[in-house]
Short mmCIF file of C-alpha atoms in Angstrom, two decimals:
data_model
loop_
_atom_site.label_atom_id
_atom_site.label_comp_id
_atom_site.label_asym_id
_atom_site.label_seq_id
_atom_site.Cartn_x
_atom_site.Cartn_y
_atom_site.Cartn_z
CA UNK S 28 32.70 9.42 48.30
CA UNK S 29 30.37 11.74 46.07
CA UNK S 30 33.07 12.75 44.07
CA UNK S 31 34.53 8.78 43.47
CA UNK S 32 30.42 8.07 42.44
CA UNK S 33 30.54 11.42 40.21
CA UNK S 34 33.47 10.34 38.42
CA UNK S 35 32.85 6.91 37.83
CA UNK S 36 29.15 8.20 36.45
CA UNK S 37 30.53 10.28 34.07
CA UNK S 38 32.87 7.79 32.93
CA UNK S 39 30.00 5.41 32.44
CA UNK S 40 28.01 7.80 30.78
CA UNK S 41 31.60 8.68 28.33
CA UNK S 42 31.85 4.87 27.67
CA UNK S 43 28.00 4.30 26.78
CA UNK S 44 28.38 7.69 24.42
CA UNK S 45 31.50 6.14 22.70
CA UNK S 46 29.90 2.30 21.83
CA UNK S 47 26.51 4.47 20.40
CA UNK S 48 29.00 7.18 18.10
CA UNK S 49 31.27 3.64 17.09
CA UNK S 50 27.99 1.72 16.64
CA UNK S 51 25.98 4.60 14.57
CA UNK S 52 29.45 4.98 12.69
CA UNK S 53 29.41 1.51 11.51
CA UNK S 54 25.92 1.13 11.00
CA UNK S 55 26.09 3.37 8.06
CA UNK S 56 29.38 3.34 7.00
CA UNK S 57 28.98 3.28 3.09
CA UNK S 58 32.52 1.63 2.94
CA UNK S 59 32.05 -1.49 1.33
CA UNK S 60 31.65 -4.65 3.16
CA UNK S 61 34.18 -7.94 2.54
CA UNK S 62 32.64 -10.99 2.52
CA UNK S 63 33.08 -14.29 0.94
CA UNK S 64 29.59 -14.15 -1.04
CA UNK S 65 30.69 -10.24 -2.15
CA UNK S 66 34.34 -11.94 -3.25
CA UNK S 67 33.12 -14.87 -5.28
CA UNK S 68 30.97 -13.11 -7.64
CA UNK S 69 31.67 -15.96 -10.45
CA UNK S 70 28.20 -14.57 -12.59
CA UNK S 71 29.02 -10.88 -13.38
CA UNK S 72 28.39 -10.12 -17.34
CA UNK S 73 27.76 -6.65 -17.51
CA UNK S 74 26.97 -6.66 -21.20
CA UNK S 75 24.41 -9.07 -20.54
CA UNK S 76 23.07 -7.49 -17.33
CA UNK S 77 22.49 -4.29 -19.50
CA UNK S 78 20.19 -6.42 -21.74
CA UNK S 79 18.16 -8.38 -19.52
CA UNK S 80 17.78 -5.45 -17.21
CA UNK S 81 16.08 -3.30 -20.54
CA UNK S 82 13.65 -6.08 -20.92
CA UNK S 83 12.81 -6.40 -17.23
CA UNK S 84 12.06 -3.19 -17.51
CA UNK S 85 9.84 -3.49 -20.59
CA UNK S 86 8.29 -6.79 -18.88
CA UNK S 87 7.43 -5.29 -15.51
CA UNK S 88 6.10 -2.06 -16.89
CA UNK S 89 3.64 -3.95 -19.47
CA UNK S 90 2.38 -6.08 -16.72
CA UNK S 91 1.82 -4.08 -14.60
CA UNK S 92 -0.11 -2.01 -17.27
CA UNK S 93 -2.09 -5.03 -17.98
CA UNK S 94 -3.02 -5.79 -13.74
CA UNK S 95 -3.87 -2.51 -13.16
CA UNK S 96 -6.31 -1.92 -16.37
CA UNK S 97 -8.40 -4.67 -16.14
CA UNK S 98 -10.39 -3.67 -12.87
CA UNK S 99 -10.91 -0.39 -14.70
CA UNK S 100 -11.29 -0.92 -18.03
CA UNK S 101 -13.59 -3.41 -17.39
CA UNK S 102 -15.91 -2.13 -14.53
CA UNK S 103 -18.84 -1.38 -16.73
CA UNK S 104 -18.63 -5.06 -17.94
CA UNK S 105 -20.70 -7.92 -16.87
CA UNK S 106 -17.31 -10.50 -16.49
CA UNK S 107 -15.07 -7.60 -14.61
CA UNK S 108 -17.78 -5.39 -12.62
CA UNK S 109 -16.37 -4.93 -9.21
CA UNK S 110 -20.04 -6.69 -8.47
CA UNK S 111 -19.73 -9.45 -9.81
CA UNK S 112 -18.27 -13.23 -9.66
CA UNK S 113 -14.94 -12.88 -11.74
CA UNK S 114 -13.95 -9.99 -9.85
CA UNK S 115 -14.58 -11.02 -6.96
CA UNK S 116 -12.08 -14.40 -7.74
CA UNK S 117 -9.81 -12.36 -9.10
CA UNK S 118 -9.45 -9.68 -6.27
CA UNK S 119 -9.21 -12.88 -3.44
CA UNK S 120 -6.42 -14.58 -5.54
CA UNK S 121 -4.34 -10.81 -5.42
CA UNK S 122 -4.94 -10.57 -1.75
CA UNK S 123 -2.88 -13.50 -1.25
CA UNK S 124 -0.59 -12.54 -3.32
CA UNK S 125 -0.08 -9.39 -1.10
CA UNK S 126 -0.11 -11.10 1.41
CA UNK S 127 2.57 -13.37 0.86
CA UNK S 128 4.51 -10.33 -0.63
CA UNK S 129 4.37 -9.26 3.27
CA UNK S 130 5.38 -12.53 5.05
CA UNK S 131 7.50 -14.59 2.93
CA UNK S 132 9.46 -12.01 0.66
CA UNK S 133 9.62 -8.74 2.29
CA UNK S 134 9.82 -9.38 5.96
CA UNK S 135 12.78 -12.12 5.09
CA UNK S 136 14.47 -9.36 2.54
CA UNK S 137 14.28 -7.00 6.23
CA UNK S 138 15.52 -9.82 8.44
CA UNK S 139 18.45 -10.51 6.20
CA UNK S 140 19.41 -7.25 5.67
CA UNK S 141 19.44 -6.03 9.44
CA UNK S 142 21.04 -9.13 10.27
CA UNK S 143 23.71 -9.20 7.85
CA UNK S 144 27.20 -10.02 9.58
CA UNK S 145 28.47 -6.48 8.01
CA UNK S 146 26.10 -4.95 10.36
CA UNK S 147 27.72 -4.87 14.31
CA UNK S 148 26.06 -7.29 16.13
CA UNK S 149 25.05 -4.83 18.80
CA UNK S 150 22.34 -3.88 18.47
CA UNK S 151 21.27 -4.93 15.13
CA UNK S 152 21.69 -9.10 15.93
CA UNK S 153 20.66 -8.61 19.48
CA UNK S 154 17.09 -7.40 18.35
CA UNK S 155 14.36 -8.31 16.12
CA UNK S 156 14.04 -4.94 14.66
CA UNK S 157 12.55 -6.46 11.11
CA UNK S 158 9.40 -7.67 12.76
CA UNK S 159 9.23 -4.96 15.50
CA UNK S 160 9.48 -1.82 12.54
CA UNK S 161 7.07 -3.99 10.43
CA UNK S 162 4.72 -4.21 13.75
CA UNK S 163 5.11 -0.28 14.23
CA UNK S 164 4.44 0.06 10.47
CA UNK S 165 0.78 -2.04 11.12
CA UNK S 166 0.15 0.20 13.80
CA UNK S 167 0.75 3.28 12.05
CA UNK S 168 -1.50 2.16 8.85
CA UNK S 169 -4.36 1.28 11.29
CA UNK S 170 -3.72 5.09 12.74
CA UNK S 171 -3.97 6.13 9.33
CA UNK S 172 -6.22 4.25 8.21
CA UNK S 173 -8.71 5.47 11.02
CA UNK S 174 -7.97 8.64 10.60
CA UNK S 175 -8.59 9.10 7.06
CA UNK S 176 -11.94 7.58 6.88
CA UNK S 177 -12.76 9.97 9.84
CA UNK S 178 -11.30 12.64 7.79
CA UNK S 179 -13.27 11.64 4.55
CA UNK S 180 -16.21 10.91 6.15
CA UNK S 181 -16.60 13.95 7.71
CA UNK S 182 -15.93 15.84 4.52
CA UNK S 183 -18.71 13.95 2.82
CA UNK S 184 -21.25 14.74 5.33
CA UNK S 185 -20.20 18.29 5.33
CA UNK S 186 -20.85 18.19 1.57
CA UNK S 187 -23.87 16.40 1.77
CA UNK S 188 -25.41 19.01 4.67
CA UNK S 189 -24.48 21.77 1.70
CA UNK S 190 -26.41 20.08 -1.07
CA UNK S 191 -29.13 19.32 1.15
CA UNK S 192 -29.77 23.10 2.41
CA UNK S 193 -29.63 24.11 -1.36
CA UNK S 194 -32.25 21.57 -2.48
CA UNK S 195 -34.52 22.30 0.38
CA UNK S 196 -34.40 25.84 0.09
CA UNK S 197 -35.03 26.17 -3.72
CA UNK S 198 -37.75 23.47 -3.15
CA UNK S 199 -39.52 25.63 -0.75
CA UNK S 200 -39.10 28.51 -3.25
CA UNK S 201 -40.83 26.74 -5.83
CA UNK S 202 -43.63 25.01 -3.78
CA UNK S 203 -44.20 28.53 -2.10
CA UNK S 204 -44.42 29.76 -5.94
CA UNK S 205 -46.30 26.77 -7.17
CA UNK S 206 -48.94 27.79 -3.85
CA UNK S 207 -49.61 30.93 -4.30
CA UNK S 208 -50.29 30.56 -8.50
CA UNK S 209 -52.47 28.21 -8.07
CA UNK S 210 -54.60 29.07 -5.10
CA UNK S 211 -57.87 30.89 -5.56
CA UNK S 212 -58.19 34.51 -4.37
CA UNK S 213 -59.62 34.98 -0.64
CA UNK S 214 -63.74 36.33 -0.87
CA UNK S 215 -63.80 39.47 1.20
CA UNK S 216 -64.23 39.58 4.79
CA UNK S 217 -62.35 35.64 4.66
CA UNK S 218 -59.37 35.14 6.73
CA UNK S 219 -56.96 32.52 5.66
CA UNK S 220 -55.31 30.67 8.63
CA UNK S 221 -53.91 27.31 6.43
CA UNK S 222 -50.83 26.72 6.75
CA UNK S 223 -49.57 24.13 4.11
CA UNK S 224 -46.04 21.98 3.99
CA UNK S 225 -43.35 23.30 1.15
CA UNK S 226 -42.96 20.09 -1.37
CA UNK S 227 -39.36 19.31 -0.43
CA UNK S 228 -37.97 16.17 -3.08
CA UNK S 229 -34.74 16.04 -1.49
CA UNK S 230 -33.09 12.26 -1.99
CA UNK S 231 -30.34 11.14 0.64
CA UNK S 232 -27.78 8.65 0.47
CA UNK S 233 -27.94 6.11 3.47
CA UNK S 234 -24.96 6.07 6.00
CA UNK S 235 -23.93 3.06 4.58
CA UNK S 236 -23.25 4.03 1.29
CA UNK S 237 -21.50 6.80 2.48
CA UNK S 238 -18.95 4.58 4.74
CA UNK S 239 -18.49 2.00 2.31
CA UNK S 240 -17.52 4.24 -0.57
CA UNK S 241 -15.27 6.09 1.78
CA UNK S 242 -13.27 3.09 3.29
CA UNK S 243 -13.01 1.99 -0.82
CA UNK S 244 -11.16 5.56 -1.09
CA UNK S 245 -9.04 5.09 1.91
CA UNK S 246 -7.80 1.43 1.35
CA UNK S 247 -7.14 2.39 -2.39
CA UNK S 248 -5.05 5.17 -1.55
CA UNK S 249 -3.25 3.33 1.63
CA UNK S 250 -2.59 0.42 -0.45
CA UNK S 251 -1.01 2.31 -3.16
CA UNK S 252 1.48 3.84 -0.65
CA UNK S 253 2.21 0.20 0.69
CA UNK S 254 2.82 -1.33 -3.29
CA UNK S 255 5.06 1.61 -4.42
CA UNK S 256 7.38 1.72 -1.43
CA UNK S 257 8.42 -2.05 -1.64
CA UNK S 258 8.28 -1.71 -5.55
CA UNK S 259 11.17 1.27 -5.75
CA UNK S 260 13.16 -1.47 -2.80
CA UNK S 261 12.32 -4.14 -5.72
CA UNK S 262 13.52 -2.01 -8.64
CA UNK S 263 16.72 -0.68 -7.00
CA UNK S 264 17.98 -4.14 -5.81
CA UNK S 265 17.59 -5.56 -9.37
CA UNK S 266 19.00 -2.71 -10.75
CA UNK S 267 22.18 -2.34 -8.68
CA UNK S 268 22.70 -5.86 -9.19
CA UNK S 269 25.68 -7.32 -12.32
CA UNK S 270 24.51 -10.83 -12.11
CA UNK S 271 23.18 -12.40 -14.95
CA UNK S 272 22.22 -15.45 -12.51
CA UNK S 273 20.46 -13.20 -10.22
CA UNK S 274 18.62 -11.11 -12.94
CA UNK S 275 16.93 -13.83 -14.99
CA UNK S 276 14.95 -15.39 -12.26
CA UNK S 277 13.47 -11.73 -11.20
CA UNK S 278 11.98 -11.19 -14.80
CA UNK S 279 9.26 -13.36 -14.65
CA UNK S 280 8.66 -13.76 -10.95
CA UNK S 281 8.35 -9.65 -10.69
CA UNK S 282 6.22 -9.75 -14.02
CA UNK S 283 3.56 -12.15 -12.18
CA UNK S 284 3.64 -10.17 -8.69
CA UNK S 285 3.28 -7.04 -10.25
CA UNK S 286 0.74 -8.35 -12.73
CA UNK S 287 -1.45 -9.49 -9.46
CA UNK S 288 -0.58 -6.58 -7.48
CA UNK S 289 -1.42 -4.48 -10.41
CA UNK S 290 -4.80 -6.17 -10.66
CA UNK S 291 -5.46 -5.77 -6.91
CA UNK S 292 -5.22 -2.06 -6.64
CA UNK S 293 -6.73 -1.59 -9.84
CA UNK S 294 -10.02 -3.20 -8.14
CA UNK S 295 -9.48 -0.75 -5.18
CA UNK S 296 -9.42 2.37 -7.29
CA UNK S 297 -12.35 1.02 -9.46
CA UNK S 298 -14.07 0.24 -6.15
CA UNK S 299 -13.61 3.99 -4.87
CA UNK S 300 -14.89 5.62 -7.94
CA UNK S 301 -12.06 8.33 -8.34
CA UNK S 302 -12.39 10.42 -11.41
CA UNK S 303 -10.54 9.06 -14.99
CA UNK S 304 -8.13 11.58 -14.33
CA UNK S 305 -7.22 10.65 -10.60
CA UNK S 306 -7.63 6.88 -11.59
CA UNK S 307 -5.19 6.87 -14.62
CA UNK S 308 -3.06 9.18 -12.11
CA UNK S 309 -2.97 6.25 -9.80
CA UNK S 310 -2.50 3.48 -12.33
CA UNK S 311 0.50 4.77 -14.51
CA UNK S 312 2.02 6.03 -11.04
CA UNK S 313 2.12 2.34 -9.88
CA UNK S 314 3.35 0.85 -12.83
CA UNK S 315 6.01 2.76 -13.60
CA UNK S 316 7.49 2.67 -10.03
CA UNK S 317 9.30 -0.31 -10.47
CA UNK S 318 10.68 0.45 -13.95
CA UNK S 319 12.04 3.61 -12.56
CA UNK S 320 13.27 1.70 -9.96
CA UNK S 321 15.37 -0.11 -12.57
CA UNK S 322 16.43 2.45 -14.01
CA UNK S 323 17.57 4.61 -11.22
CA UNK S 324 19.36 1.34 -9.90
CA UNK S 325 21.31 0.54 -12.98
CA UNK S 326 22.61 4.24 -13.24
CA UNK S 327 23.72 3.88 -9.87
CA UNK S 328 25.09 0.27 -10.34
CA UNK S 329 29.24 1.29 -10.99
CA UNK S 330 29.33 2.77 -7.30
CA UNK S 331 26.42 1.25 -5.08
CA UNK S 332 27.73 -1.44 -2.93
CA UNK S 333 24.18 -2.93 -1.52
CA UNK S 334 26.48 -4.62 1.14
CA UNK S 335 27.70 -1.60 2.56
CA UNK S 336 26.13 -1.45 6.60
CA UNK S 337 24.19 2.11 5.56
CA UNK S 338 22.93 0.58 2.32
CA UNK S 339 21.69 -2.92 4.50
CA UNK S 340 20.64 -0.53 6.94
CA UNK S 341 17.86 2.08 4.76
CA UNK S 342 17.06 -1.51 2.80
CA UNK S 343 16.07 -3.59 5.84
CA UNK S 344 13.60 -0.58 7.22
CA UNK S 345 12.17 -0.16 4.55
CA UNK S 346 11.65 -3.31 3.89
CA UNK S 347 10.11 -3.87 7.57
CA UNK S 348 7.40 -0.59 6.68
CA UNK S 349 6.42 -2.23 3.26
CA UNK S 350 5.97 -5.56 5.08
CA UNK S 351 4.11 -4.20 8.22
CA UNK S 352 1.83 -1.83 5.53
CA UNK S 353 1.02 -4.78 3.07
CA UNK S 354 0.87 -7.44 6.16
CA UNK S 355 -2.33 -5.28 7.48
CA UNK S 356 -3.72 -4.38 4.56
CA UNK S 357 -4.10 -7.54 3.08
CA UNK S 358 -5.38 -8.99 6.44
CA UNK S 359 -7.89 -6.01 7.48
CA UNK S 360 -9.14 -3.95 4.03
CA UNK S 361 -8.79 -6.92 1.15
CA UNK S 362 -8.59 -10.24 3.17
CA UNK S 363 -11.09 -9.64 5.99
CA UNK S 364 -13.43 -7.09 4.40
CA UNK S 365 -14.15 -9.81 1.63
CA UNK S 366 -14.58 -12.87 3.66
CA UNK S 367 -16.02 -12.01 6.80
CA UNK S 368 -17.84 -8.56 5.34
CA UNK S 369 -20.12 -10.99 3.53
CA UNK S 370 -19.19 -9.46 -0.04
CA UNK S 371 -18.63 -12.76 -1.46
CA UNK S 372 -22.20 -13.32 -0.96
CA UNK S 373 -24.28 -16.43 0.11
CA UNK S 374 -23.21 -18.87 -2.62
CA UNK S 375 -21.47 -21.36 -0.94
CA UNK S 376 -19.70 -22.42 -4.93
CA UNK S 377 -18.54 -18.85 -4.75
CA UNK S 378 -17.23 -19.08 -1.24
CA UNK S 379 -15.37 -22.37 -2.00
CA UNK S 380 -14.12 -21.25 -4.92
CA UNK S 381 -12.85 -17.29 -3.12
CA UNK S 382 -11.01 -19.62 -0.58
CA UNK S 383 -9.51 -21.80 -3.05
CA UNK S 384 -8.25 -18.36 -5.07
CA UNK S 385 -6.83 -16.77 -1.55
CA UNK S 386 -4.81 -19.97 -0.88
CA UNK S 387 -3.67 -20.36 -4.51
CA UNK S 388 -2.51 -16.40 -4.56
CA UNK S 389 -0.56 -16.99 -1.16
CA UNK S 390 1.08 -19.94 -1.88
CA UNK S 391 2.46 -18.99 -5.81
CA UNK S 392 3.91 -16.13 -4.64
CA UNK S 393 5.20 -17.65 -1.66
CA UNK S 394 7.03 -20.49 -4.03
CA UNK S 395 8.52 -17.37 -6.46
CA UNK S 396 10.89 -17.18 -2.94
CA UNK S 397 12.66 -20.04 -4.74
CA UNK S 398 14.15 -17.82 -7.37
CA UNK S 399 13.46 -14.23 -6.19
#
């Protein structure tokens, strides 16, 4: 009887293996797929395609030039100081439209992809793995973002401590000096017992300070990572793509997101204070991402098939990370920071009007789904 259970155990365990080497085998296959949408490609121009993809390239790269600069070209001016009213508009109307970069374009983009029918349906159809990767993704970022303001803050403090010691040791130096120059020589047979405090002008930063400039640092960097992973997925789709049709309604709707996105982590990076050199670092690293997407995806174009199951496969996570990593950061470090942090201040006009920006962010980029 042991042996019949053996054998039919093993043969369980031999059938199992098989369906998970057939299913990982067509999973990411990079055979093209045959379907009727892939078949009935009656827009392909590639002439034209080569055109409009050299001035979506020139389009997305200036605005995104444009988004990013303001917040830091202008954050020793009255109108654009991270401080003040016009900033603080601005930065509520990007936060929706990261936001609804998250929900309504990237999540879909995931769901569609690991749910296309050249997928198998087990277990890609039989599991919501767009919004359970995007939830992991959330997770992670929290993780991350935890541990890299304990990681900063800690480094600041040590820093601090250091600068501290120094100032309170040359202090006492010099107050020591400053005593014993100026006080008058002891009369014989008098005994000095006076014991006097060393002047010590040592000027601390509170803990507040401290925490806020070091979450500023974290959520810059963070958010940067979220942008640039979706924007390569955004570049590389438009540039694998031979469809004029396709093409000419990305233009304008990538120009504004990246324009707003742009201006969003511009703020950030202004916020935390970097350097010039780390800051332009940061800027001309984010807008070029999507360009180079382009690029990279138009070399590629004459032998990608974006409907092969590997290719719906690597698009679909990655989709889900950039939608779980933009999802929380928008919520937690722009969304929730701002409005319930009390840093849009006790003007109920400006309140009104940072709610009225949020919504209007969120829902235009939520209507560019239309075209893009």
């Amino acid at each position: 009887m042991s042996f019949v259970e053996d054998t039919n155990s093993m043969y369980l365990l031999a059938h199992q293996w098989r369906l998970f080497t057939e299913t990982a085998s067509a999973s990411f296959s990079s055979s093209p797929c045959k379907t009727d949408e892939s078949s009935s490609d009656t827009c392909r121009d590639d002439f034209s395609v080569l055109h409009l993809k050299l001035a979506a390239i020139a389009a997305i790269l200036i605005f995104g030039i444009v988004g990013v600069s303001i917040p830091l070209a202008g954050r020793k001016r009255r109108l654009l100081r991270t401080d003040g009213p016009g900033f603080v508009l601005a930065k509520a109307l990007a936060a929706g439209v990261i936001l609804a970069t998250g929900f309504v374009h990237m999540l879909h983009d995931a769901q569609s992809a690991l749910t296309n029918v050249c997928l198998p349906a087990v277990p890609w159809r039989k599991f919501p793995f767009a919004g359970f990767v995007a939830m992991l993704a959330a997770l992670a970022t929290l993780v991350a973002d935890f541990a890299f303001t304990q990681f900063y803050e800690n480094k600041h403090r040590a820093e601090t401590s250091g600068v501290k010691a120094d100032a309170v040791a040359l202090a006492a130096d010099r107050s020591a000096s400053l005593i014993i120059s100026v006080a008058p020589g002891p009369e014989e047979g008098e005994v000095i017992n006076e014991e006097r405090e060393p002047l010590v002008p040592v000027h601390s930063h509170g803990g507040d300070q401290v925490s806020t400039h070091v979450r500023h640092v974290v959520v810059s960097q963070i958010l940067e990572l979220g942008i640039v992973s979706h924007s390569v997925i955004i570049g590389l789709s438009l540039g694998v793509s031979r469809s004029p049709c396709t093409i000419k309604p990305l233009i304008a709707a990538l120009a504004f997101h990246q324009f707003f996105e742009g201006f969003a982590l511009g703020g950030c990076i202004s916020q935390a204070q970097f350097t010039n050199l780390k800051s332009s670092l940061m800027a001309s690293f984010f807008a070029i991402t999507t360009p180079a997407g382009i690029a990279i995806g138009t070399g590629i174009a004459t032998f990608y098939n974006a409907l092969s199951p590997r290719a719906l496969v690597i698009e679909g996570l990655l989709d889900s990370v950039s939608a779980g990593i933009l999802i929380y950061m928008a919520l937690v470090d722009l969304i929730a920071a701002d409005f319930l942090g009390g840093k849009i201040g006790s003007s109920l006009r400006l309140q009104i009007a940072s709610y009225v920006a949020l919504f209007t962010g969120a829902l235009s980029m939520s209507s560019l789904a239309i075209w893009a």
